Short mmCIF file of C-alpha atoms and ligand atoms in Angstrom, two decimals:
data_model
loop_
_atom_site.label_atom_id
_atom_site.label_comp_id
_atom_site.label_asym_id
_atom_site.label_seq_id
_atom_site.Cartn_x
_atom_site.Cartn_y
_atom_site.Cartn_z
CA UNK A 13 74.57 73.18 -54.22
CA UNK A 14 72.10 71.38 -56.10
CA UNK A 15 72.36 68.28 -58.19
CA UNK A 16 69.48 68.14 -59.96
CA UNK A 17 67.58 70.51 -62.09
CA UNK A 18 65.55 72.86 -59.80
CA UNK A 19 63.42 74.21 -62.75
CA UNK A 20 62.11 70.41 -63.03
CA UNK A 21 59.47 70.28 -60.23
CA UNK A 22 59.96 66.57 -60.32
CA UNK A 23 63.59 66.57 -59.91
CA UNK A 24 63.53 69.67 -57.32
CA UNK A 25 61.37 67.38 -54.97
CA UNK A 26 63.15 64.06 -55.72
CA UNK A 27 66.50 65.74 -54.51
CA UNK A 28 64.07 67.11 -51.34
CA UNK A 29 63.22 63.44 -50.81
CA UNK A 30 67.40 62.33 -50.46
CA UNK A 31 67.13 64.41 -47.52
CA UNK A 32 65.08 62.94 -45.62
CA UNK A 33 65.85 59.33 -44.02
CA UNK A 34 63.09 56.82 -45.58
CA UNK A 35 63.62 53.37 -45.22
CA UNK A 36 60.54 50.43 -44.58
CA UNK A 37 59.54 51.25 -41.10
CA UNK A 38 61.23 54.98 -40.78
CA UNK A 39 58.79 56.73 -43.18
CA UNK A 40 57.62 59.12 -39.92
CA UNK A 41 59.50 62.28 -41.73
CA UNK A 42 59.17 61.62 -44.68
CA UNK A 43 54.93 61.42 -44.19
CA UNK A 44 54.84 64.15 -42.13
CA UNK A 45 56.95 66.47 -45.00
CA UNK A 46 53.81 65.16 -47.73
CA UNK A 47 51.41 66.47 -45.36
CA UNK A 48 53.21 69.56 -44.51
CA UNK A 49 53.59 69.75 -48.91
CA UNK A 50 49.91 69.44 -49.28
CA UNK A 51 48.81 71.81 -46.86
CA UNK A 52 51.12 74.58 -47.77
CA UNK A 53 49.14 74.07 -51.17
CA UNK A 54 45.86 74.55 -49.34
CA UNK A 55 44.75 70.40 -50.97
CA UNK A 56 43.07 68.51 -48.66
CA UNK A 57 45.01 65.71 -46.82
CA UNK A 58 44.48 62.71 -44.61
CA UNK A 59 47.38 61.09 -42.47
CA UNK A 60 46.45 57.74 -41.31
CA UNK A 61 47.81 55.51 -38.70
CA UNK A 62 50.31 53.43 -40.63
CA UNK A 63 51.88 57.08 -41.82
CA UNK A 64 49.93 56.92 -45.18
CA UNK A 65 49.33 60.06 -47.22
CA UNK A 66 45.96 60.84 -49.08
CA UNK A 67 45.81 64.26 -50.50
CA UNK A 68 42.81 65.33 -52.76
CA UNK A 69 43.39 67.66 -55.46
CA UNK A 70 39.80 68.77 -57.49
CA UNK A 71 40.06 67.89 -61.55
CA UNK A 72 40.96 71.40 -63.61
CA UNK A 73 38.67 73.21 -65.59
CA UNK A 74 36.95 70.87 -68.35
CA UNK A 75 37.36 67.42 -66.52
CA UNK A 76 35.13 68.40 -63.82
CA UNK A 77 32.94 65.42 -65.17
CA UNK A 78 34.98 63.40 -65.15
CA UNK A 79 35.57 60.33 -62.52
CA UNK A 80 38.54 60.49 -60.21
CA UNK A 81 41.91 59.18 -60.84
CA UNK A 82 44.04 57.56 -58.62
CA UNK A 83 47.75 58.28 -58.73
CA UNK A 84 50.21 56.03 -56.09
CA UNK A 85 53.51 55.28 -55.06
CA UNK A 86 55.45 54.24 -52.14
CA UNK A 87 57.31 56.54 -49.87
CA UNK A 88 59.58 54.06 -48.00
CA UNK A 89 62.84 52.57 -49.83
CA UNK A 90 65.47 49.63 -49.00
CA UNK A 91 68.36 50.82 -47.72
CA UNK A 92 71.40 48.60 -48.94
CA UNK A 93 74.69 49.82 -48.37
CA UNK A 94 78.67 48.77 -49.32
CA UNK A 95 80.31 46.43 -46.68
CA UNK A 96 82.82 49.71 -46.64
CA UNK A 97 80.32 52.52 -46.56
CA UNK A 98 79.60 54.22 -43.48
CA UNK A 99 76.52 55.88 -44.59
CA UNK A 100 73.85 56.20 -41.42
CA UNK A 101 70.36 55.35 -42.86
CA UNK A 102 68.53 56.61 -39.89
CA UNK A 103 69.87 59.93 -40.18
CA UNK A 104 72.01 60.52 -43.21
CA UNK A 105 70.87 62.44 -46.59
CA UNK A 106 71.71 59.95 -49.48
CA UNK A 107 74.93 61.42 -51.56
CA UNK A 108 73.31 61.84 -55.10
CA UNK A 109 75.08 62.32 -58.30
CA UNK A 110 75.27 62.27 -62.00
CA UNK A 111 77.26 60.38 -63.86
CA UNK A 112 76.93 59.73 -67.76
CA UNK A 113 73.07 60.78 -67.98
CA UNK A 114 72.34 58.48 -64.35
CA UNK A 115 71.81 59.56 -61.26
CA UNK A 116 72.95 57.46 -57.87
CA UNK A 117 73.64 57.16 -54.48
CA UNK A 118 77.28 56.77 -53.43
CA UNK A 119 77.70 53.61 -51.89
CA UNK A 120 73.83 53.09 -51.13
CA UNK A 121 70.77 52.61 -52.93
CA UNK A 122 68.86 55.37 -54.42
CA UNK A 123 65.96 55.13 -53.63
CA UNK A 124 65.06 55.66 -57.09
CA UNK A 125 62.23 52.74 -56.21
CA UNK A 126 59.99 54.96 -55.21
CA UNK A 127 61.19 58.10 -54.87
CA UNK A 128 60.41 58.90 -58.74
CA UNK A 129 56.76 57.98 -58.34
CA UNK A 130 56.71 60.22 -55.37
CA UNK A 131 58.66 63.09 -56.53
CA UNK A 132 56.48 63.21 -59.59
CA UNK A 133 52.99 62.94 -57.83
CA UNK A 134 53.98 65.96 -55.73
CA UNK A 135 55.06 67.42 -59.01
CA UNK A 136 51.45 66.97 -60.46
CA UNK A 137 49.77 68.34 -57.10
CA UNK A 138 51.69 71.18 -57.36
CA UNK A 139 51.19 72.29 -60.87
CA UNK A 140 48.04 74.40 -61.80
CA UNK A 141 48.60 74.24 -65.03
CA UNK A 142 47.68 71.01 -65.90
CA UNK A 143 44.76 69.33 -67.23
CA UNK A 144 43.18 65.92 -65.09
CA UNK A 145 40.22 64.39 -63.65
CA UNK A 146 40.04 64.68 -59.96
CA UNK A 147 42.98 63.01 -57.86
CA UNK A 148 43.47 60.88 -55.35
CA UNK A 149 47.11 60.90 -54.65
CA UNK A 150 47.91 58.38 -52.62
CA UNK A 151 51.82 57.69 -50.67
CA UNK A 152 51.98 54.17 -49.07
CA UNK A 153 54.41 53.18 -46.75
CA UNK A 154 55.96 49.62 -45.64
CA UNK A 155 55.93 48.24 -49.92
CA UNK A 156 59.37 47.29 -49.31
CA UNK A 157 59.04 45.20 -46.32
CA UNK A 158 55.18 44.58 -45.24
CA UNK A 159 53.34 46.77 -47.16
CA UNK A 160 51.69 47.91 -44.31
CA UNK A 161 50.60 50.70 -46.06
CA UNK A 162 48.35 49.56 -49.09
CA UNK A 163 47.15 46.76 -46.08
CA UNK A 164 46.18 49.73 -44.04
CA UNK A 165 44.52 52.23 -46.56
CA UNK A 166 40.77 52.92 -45.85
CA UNK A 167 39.23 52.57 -49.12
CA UNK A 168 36.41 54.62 -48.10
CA UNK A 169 38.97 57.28 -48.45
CA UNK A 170 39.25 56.62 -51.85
CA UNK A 171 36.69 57.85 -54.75
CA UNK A 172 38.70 56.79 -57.48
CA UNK A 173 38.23 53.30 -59.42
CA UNK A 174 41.30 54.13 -61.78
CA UNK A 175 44.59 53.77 -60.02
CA UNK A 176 47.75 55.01 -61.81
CA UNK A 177 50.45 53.35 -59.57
CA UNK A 178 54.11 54.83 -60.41
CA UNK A 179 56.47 52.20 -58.99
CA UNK A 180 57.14 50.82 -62.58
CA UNK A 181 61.13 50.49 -63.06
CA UNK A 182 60.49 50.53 -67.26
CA UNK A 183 59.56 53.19 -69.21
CA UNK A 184 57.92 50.81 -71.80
CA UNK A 185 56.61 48.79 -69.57
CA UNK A 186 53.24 48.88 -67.96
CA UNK A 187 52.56 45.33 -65.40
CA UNK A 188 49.30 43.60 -65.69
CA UNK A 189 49.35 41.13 -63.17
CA UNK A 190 51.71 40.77 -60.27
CA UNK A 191 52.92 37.72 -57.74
CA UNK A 192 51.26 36.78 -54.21
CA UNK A 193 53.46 35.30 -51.79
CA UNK A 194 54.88 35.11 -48.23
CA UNK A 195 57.80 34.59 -45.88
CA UNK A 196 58.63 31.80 -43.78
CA UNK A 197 60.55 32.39 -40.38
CA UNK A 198 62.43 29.29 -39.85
CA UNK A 199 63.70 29.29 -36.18
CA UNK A 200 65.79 26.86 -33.62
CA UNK A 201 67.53 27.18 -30.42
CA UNK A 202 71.09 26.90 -29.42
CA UNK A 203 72.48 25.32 -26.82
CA UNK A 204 76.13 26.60 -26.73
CA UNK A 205 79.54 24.34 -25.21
CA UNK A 206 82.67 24.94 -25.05
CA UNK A 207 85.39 25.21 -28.12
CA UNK A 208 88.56 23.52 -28.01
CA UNK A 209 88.98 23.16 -31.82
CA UNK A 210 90.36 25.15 -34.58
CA UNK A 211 88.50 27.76 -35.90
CA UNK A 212 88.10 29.06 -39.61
CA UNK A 213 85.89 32.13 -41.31
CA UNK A 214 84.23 31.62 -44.24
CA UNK A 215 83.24 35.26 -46.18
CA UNK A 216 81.19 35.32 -49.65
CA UNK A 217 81.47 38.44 -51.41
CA UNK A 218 80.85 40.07 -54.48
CA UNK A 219 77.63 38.91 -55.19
CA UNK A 220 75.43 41.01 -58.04
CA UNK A 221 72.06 40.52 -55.50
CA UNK A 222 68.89 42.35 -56.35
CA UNK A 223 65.22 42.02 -56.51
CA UNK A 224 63.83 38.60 -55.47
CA UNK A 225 61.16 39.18 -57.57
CA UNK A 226 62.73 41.11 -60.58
CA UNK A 227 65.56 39.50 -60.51
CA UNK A 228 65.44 35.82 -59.55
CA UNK A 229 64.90 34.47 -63.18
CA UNK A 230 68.42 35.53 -64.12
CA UNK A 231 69.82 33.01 -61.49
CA UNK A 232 72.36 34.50 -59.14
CA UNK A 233 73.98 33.50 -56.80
CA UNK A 234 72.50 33.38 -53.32
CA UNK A 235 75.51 34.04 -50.72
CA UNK A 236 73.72 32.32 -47.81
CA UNK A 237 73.27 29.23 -50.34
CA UNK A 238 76.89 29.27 -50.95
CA UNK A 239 77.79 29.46 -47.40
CA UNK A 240 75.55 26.60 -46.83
CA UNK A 241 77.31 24.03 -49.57
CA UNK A 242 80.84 24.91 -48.41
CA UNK A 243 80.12 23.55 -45.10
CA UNK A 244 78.04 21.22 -46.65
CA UNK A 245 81.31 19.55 -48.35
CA UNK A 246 83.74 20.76 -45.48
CA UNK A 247 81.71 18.44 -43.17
CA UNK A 248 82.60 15.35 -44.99
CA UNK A 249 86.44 15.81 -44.20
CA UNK A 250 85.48 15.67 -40.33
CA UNK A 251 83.05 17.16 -37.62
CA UNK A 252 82.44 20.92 -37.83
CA UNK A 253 80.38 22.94 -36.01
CA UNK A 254 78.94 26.60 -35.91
CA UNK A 255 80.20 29.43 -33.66
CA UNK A 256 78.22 32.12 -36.07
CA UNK A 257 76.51 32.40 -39.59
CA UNK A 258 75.05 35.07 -40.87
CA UNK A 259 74.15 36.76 -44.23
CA UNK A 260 72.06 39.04 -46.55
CA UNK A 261 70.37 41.83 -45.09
CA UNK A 262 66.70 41.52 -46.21
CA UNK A 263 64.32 38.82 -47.17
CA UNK A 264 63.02 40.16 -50.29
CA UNK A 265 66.86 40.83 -51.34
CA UNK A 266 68.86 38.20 -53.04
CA UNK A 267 71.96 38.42 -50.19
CA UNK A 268 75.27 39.33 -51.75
CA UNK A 269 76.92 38.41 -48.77
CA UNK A 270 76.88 35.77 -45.98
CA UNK A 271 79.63 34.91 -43.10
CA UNK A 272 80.18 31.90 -41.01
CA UNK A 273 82.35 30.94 -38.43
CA UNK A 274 82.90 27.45 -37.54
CA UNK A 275 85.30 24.75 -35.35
CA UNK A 276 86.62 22.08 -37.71
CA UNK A 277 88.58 18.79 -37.47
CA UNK A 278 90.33 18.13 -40.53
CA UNK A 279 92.82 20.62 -40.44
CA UNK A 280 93.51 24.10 -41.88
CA UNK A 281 94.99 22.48 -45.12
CA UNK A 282 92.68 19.80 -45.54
CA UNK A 283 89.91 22.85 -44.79
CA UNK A 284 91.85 25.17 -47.47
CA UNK A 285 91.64 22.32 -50.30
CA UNK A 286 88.26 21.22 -49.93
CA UNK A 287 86.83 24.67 -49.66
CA UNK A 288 88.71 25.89 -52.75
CA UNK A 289 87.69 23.20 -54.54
CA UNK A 290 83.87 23.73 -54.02
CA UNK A 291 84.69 27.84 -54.38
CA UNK A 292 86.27 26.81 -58.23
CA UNK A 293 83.33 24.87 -58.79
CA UNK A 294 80.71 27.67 -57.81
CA UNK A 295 82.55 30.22 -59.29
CA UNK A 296 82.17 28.16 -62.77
CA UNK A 297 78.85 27.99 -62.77
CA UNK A 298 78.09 31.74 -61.58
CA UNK A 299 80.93 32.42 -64.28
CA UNK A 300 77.84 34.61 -66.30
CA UNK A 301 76.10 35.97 -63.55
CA UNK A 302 78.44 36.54 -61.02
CA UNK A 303 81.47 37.17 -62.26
CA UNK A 304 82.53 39.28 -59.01
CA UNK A 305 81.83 36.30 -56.63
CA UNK A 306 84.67 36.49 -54.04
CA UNK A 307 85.00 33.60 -51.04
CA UNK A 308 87.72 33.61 -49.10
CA UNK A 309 88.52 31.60 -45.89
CA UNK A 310 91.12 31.54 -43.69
CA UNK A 311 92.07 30.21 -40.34
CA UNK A 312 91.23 32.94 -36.75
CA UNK A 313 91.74 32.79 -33.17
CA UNK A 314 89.75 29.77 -31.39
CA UNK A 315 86.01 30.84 -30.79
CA UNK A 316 85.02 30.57 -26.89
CA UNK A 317 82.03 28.49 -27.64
CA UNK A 318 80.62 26.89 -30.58
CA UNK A 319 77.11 25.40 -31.19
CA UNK A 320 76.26 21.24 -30.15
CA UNK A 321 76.55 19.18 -33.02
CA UNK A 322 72.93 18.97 -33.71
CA UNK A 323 72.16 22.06 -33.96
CA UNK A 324 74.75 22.81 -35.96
CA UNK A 325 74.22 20.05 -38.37
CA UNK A 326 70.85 20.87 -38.65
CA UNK A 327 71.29 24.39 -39.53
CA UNK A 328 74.15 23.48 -42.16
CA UNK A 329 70.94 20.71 -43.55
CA UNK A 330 68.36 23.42 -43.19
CA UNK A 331 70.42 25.73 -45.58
CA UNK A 332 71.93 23.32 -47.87
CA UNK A 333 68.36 21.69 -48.69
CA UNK A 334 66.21 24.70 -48.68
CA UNK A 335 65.50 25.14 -52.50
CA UNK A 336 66.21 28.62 -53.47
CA UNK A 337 65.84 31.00 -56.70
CA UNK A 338 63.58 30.27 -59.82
CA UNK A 339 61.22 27.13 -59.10
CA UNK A 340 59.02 27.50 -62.27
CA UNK A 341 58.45 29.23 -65.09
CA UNK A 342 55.52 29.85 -67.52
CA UNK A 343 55.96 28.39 -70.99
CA UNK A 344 53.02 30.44 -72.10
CA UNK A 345 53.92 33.81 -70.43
CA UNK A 346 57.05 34.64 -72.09
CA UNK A 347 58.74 32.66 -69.70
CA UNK A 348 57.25 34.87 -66.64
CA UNK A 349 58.85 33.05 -63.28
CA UNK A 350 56.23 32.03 -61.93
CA UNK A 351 57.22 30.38 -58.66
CA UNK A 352 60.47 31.19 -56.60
CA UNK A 353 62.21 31.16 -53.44
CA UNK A 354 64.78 33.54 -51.96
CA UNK A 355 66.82 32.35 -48.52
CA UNK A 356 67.16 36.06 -47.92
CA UNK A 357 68.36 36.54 -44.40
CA UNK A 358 70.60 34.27 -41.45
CA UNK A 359 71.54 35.52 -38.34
CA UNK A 360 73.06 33.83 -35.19
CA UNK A 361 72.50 35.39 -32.10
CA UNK A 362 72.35 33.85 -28.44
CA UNK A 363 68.74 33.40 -28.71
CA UNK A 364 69.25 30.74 -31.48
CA UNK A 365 69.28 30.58 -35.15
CA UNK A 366 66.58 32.51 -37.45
CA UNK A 367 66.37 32.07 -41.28
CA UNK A 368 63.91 33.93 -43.55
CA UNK A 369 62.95 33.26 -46.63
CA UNK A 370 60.36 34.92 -49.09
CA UNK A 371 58.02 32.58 -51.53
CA UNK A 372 56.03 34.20 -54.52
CA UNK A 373 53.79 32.70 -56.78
CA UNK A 374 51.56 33.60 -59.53
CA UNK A 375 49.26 31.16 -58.50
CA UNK A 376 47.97 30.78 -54.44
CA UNK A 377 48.37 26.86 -55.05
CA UNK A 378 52.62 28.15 -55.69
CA UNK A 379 52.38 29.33 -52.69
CA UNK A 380 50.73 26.99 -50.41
CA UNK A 381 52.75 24.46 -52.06
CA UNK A 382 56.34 25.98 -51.34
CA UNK A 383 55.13 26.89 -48.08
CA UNK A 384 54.35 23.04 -46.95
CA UNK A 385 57.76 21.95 -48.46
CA UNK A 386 59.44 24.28 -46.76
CA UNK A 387 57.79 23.46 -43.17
CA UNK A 388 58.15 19.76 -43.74
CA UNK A 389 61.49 20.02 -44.37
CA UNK A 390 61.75 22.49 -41.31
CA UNK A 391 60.25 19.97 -38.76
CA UNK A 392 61.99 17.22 -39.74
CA UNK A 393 65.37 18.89 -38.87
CA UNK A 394 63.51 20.08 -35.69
CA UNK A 395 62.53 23.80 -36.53
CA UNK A 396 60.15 26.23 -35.45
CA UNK A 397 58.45 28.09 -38.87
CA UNK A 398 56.29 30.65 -38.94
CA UNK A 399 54.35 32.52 -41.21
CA UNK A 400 55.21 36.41 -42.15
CA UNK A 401 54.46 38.87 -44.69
CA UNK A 402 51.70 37.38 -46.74
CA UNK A 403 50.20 39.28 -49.84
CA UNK A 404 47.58 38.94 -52.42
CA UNK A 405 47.99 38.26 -56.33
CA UNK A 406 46.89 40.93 -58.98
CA UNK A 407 44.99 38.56 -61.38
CA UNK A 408 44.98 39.64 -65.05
CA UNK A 409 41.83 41.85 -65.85
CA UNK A 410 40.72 41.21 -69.89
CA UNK A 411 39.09 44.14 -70.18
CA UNK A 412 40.75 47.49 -68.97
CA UNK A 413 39.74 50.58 -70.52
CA UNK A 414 42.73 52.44 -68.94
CA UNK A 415 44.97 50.24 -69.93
CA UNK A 416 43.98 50.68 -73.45
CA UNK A 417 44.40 54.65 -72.90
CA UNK A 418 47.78 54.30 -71.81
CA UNK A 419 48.84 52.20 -74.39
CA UNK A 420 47.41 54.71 -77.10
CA UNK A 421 48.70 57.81 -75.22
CA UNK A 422 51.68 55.94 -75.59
CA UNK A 423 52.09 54.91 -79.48
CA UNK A 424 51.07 58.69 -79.66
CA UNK A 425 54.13 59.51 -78.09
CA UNK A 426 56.51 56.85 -78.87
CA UNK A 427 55.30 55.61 -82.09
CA UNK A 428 55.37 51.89 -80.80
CA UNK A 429 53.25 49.69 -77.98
CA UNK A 430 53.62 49.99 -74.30
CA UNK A 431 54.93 46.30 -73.30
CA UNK A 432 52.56 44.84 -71.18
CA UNK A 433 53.60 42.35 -68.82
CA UNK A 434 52.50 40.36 -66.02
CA UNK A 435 55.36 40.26 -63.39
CA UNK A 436 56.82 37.91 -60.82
CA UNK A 437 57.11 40.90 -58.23
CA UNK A 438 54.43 41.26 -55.53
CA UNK A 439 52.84 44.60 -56.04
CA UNK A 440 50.34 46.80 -53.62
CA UNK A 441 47.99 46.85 -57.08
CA UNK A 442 47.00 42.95 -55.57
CA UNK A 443 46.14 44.41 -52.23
CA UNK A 444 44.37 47.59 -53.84
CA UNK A 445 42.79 44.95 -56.16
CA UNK A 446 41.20 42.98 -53.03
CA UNK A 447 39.77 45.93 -51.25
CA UNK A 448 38.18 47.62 -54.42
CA UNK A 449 36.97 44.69 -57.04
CA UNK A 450 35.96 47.40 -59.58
CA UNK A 451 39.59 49.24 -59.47
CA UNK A 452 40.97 49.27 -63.16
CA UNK A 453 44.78 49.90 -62.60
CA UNK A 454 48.19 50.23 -64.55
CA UNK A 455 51.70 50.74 -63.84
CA UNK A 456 54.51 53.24 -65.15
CA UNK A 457 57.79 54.50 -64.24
CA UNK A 458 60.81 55.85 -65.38
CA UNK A 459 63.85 53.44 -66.24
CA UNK A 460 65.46 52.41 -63.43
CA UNK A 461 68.53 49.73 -62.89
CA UNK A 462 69.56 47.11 -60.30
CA UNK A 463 66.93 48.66 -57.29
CA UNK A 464 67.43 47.18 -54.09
CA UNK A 465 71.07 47.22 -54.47
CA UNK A 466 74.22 50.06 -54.22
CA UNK A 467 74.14 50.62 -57.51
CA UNK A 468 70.50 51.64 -58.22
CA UNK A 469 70.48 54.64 -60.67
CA UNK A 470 68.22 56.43 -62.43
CA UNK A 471 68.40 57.03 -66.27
CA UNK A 472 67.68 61.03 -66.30
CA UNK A 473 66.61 61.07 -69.86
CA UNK A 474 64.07 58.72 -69.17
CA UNK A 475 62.80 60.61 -66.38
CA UNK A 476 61.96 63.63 -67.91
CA UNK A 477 60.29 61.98 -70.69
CA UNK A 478 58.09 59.97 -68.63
CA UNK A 479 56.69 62.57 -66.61
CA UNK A 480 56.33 64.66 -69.80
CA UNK A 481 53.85 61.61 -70.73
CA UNK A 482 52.16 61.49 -67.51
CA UNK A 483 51.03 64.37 -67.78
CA UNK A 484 49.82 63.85 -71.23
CA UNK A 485 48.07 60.44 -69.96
CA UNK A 486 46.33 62.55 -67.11
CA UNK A 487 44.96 64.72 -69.76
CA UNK A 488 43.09 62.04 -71.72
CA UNK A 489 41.30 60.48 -68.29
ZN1 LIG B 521 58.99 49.99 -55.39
#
């Protein structure tokens, strides 16, 4: 049984995409079903070796004249799950439903974030019936974790200099500029001893999360972060040290969850007391933001080995130092973040600790600058960083003819201007932007809510109508 409307060419292939397992770095399938789509269409198609898609579809009667068009989107997605779902992302369909006009993923993300864009470019491929200039549909992989993809792309594939990309998450919205930015891999070495002490587990929960880029103006709480100040305070009551910390599940995610287990001194009431007290004092200020933050801690069986002081000390510094969320903002921009910092992921393992965090900036000098404050402050508590992940701005273009299309097909349609925006999110446009100078580029997409996390969903209405006007925008290129 279906659950979306199989009359809607859009929504038939978006419910084909569910199907198939596509998260950053398993896009294999879901690649090899585009080029399998284009073919049994008879459209020319090109596969390349990072699993991108490039099929060719000639313009329809009338716009033969006209230049090419680019339309993109991304075919990979983050998978984010429920602490109690046992969803399998390498091999499970997503479980998709409606619920009051929005459609989601039980206990996972949607995959909304890109899916739409992709589900409606196949839509457009596979409809004679419509009017456009000739295409250049384009399906990127990696945008979620490396963008491998957009870094890969021969632009000698590409004839178009007008790129449509349709990973917008507003309807109203088209982006006009986008962050650069990078990740730093913080790392250090454990040398474990043996535990004699009392050991306690520390558990933050409940966290809202999202976007690092999207999202990090609204200042959430950052479960790693949380993690880190707790110990931070529990250390002053006596020595404690690390058997395990861990928490948030991808770097460009802010982590609604983060673990540690540790050996302390001062005794499990004396542990209780302090920790509540920094817990009440957290959960005040996140009172707006987070009102689901949960932290609980309670005493468990003695760990067989727990990290040497320094280390541990170091790593509890690292974390408790390490700026993280909105850094600045733009007074003149609407108040566009315009640095930031996300401590996204921890993990403990017995080859030592690793911490990454992302860094955007709307500015390179941002960037650079984070970066060095981060590494100083990573080699004075002795450190190894390392570089990861680093991607272009999208600078503001004055003059952009299809910009000022869009915007009319749009007060056409909606009797009001497309909000234009210049966004704190890192965006393949920058990388498309730095291969092909002369590329004139907007963004769309339907309205979609709190990507990157469980509850993604979809607003249906507004995906209908914003393929309606994609179509109508093709027609005027
Ligand atoms: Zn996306």
């Amino acid at each position: 049984m279906s659950v979306l409307d199989q009359n809607k060419p859009y929504q038939k292939y978006f419910e084909e995409l569910t199907k198939i397992p596509h998260g950053s770095g398993n896009e294999k399938a879901i690649s090899d079903f585009l080029v399998n789509f284009a073919k049994e269409l008879n459209l020319e198609v090109v596969q390349d070796e990072a699993n991108n898609v490039i099929v060719y579809k000639e313009a329809s009667k009338g716009y033969e004249d006209h230049p090419s068009v680019m339309l993109q989107a991304h075919i990979d997605m983050v998978n984010e799950k429920n602490g109690d779902s046992d969803h399998d992302f390498d091999k499970d369909p997503l479980d998709i439903y409606i619920e009051d006009g929005y459609l989601k993923a039980r206990g996972t993300t949607l995959g909304g974030d890109d899916g739409a864009g992709v589900a409606y470019i196949m839509a457009v491929l596979a409809d004679e019936s419509l009017e456009h200039p000739r295409l250049n549909a384009l399906f990127t992989t990696g945008e979620e974790a490396t963008m491998i993809g957009a870094f890969t792309v021969d632009p000698k594939l590409l004839d178009a200099r007008r790129l449509i990309n349709i990973d917008g998450e507003e309807e109203d919205v088209s982006n006009t500029a986008s962050a650069g930015g990078i990740d730093v891999l913080f790392h250090r070495a454990v040398n474990w001893t043996k535990n004699d002490t009392d050991c306690y587990e520390l558990k933050v929960s409940g966290l809202s999360g999202g976007h690092s880029g999207g999202e990090i103006h609204k200042e959430k709480g950052n479960a790693n972060k949380i993690a880190a100040r707790i110990l931070h305070n529990l250390a002053k009551d006596g020595t404690i040290t690390l058997c395990e910390i861990s928490g948030g599940l991808k770097v460009n995610a802010i982590p609604r969850e983060a673990k540690a287990v540790f050996a302390a001194t001062a005794g499990e009431a004396k542990v209780k007391e302090t920790a509540q007290r920094v817990i009440d004092e957290i959960k005040k200020e996140l009172e707006y933001t987070d009102s689901g933050l949960c932290v609980e801690i309670k005493a468990v069986d003695k760990a067989a080995e727990a990290m040497d002081q320094k280390t541990s000390d170091a790593i509890v510094d690292l974390m408790y130092l390490m700026p993280t969320g909105l850094r600045h903002k733009s007074d003149h921009l609407d108040g566009l973040t315009v640095a930031s910092e996300n401590i996204g992921v921890v993990t403990t393992g017995k080859a030592g600790f690793d911490l990454a965090i992302s860094i955007r900036g709307a500015l390179d000098s941002y960037v650079q600058d984070m970066t060095d404050e981060l590494k100083t402050l990573g080699s004075l508590l002795g450190f190894t960083c390392k570089d990861d992940n680093w991607y272009p701005c999208w600078d503001y273009m004055d003059v952009s003819p299809l910009r000022d299309t869009m915007n009319e097909v749009y007060r056409e349609v909606h009797g009001k201007d497309l909000i234009l925006e210049a966004i704190h999110g890192g965006l393949e446009c920058g990388i498309f932007k730095e291969k092909m100078h002369d590329l004139d580029i907007v963004t769309m997409g339907p309205n979609l809510y709190d990507v990157h996390t469980p509850d993604e969903k979809l607003n249906m209405e507004s995906f209908d109508r914003t393929y309606t006007f994609l179509c109508k925008f093709l027609s005027r290129l």
